XYZ file of C-alpha atoms in Angstrom:
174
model
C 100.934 82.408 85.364
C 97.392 81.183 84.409
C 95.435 83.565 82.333
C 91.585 83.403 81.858
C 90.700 83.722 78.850
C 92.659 84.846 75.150
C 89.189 84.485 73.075
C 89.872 85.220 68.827
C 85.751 84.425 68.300
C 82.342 85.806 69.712
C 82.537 86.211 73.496
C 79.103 86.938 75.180
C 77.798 86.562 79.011
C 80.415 86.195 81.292
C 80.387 87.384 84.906
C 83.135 88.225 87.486
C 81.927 88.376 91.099
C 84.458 88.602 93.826
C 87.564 87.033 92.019
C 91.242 87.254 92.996
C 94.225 86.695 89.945
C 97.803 87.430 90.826
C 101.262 87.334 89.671
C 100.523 86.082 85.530
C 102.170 86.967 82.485
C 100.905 88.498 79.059
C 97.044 89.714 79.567
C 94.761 88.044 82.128
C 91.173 88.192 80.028
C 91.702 89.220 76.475
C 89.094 88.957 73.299
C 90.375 90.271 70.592
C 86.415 89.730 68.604
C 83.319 91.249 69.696
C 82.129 90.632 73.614
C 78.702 91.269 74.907
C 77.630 91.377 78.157
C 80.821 90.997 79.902
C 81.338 92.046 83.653
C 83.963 92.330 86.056
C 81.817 93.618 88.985
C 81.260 93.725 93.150
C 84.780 92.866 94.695
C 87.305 91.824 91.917
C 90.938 92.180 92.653
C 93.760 92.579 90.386
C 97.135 92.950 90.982
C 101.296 92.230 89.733
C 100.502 91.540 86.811
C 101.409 92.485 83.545
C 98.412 93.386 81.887
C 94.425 92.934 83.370
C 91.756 93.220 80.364
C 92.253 93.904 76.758
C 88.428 94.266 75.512
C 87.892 94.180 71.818
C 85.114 95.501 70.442
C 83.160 95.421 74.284
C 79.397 95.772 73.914
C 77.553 96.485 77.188
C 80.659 95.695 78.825
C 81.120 96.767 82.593
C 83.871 97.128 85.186
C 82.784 98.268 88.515
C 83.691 98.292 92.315
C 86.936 96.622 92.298
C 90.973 96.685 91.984
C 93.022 96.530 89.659
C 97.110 97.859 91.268
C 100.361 96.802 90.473
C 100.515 95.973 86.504
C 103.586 96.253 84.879
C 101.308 97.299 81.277
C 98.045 97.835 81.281
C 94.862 97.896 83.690
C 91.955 98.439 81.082
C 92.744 98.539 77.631
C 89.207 98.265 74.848
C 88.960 99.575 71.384
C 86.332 100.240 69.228
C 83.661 100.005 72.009
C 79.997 100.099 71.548
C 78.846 100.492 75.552
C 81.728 100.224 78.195
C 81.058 101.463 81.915
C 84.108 101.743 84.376
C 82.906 103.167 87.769
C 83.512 102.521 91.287
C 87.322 101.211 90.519
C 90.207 101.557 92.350
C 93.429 101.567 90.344
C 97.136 101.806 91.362
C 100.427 101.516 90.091
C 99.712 100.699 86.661
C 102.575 101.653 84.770
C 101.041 101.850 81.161
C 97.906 103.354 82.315
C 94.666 102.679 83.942
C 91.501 103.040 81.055
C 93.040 103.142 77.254
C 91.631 103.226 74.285
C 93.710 101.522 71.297
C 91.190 101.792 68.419
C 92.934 102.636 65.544
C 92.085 105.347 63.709
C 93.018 103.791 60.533
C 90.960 101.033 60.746
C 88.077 103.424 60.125
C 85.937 102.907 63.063
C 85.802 104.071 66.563
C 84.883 103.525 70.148
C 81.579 105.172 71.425
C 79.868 105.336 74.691
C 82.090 104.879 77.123
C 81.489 106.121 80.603
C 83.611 106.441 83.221
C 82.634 107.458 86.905
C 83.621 107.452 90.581
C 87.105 106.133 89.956
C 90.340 106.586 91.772
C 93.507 106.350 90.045
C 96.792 106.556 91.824
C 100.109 106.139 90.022
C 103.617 107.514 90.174
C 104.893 109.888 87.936
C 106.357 107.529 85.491
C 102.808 106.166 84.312
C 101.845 108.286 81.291
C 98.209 108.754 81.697
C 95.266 107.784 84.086
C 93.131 107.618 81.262
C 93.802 107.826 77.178
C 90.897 108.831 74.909
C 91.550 107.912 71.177
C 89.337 107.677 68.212
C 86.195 108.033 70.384
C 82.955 109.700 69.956
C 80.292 110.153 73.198
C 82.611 109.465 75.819
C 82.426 110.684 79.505
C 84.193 110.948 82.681
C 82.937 112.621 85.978
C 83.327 112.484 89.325
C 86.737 110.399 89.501
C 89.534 111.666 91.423
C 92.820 111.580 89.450
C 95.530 111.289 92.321
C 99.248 111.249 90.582
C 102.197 112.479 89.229
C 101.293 112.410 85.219
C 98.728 113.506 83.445
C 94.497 112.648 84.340
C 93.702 112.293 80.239
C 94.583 112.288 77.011
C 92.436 113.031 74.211
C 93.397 111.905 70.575
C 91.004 112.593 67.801
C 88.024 112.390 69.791
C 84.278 113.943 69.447
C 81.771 114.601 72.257
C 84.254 113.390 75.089
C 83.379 115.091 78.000
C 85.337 115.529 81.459
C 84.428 116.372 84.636
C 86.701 114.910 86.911
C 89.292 116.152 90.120
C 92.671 115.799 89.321
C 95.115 117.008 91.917
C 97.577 118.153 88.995
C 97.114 118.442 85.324
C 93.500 117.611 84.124
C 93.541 116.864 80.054
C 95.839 117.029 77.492
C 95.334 117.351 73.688
């Protein structure tokens, strides 16, 4: 039950190499401020628990080649990003969803420049969607294989979001 990090204030230059978290409650690494240069990169692995990242206001943010399986919420979750990469992740089993945007539209802003590439995402038909798009602007997805029983994306007042992935049954929903 240890969580990393539940940061309210500036968050910059933090790096995740090769690091293991298990079984915790309520989000892992959460900033609910502005984060720059924050990386979860080259081996992490994440698994039951109930929710992984919630990134607020991420600015050339990455996640890339690792895990994150078996959350009872969440995997990603980021809102009104300025520069967040996802690539080379394996997800599984996440019952809320794997990448999801939770800007609020009626906060007036958006997310922008998000990219996400050469993903898997496995999940049972009960998770919603793979991937939820809302409030963005100059988004994209390619090359990702979208492997389950719901929905690959979901797009929610969204501009420039483009989509290019495999999904083995519906692709995108509006």
């Amino acid at each position: 039950n240890i969580r990393c990090a539940n940061a309210t204030s500036y968050f910059q230059s933090y790096y995740f190499v090769n690091c293991n978290a298990r079984r915790w409650a309520n989000t892992f690494f959460e900033t609910t401020s502005i984060s720059f240069d924050v990386h979860f990169d080259a081996g992490c692995m994440m698994e039951a628990g109930q929710n992984a990242l919630a990134l607020g206001l991420p600015v050339a943010c990455t996640v890339t080649n690792s895990v994150i399986e078996g959350m009872s919420g969440y995997a990603i979750t980021y809102k009104f990003a300025r520069g967040l990469t996802v690539s080379g992740m394996y997800f599984e089993d996440n019952a809320l969803g794997d990448v999801v945007d939770i800007s609020d539209p009626a906060g007036g802003s958006y997310s922008e420049n998000v990219v996400l590439f050469g993903n898997y995402h496995d999940a049972p038909s009960y998770t919603r969607y793979a991937v939820v798009w809302q409030n963005c602007q100059n988004g994209r997805s390619f090359g990702s294989l979208i492997n389950r029983g719901g929905v690959g994306h979901y797009l929610i007042n969204t501009w420039h979001v483009e989509i290019d992935d495999r999904s083995l049954l519906s692709d995108v929903t509006n």
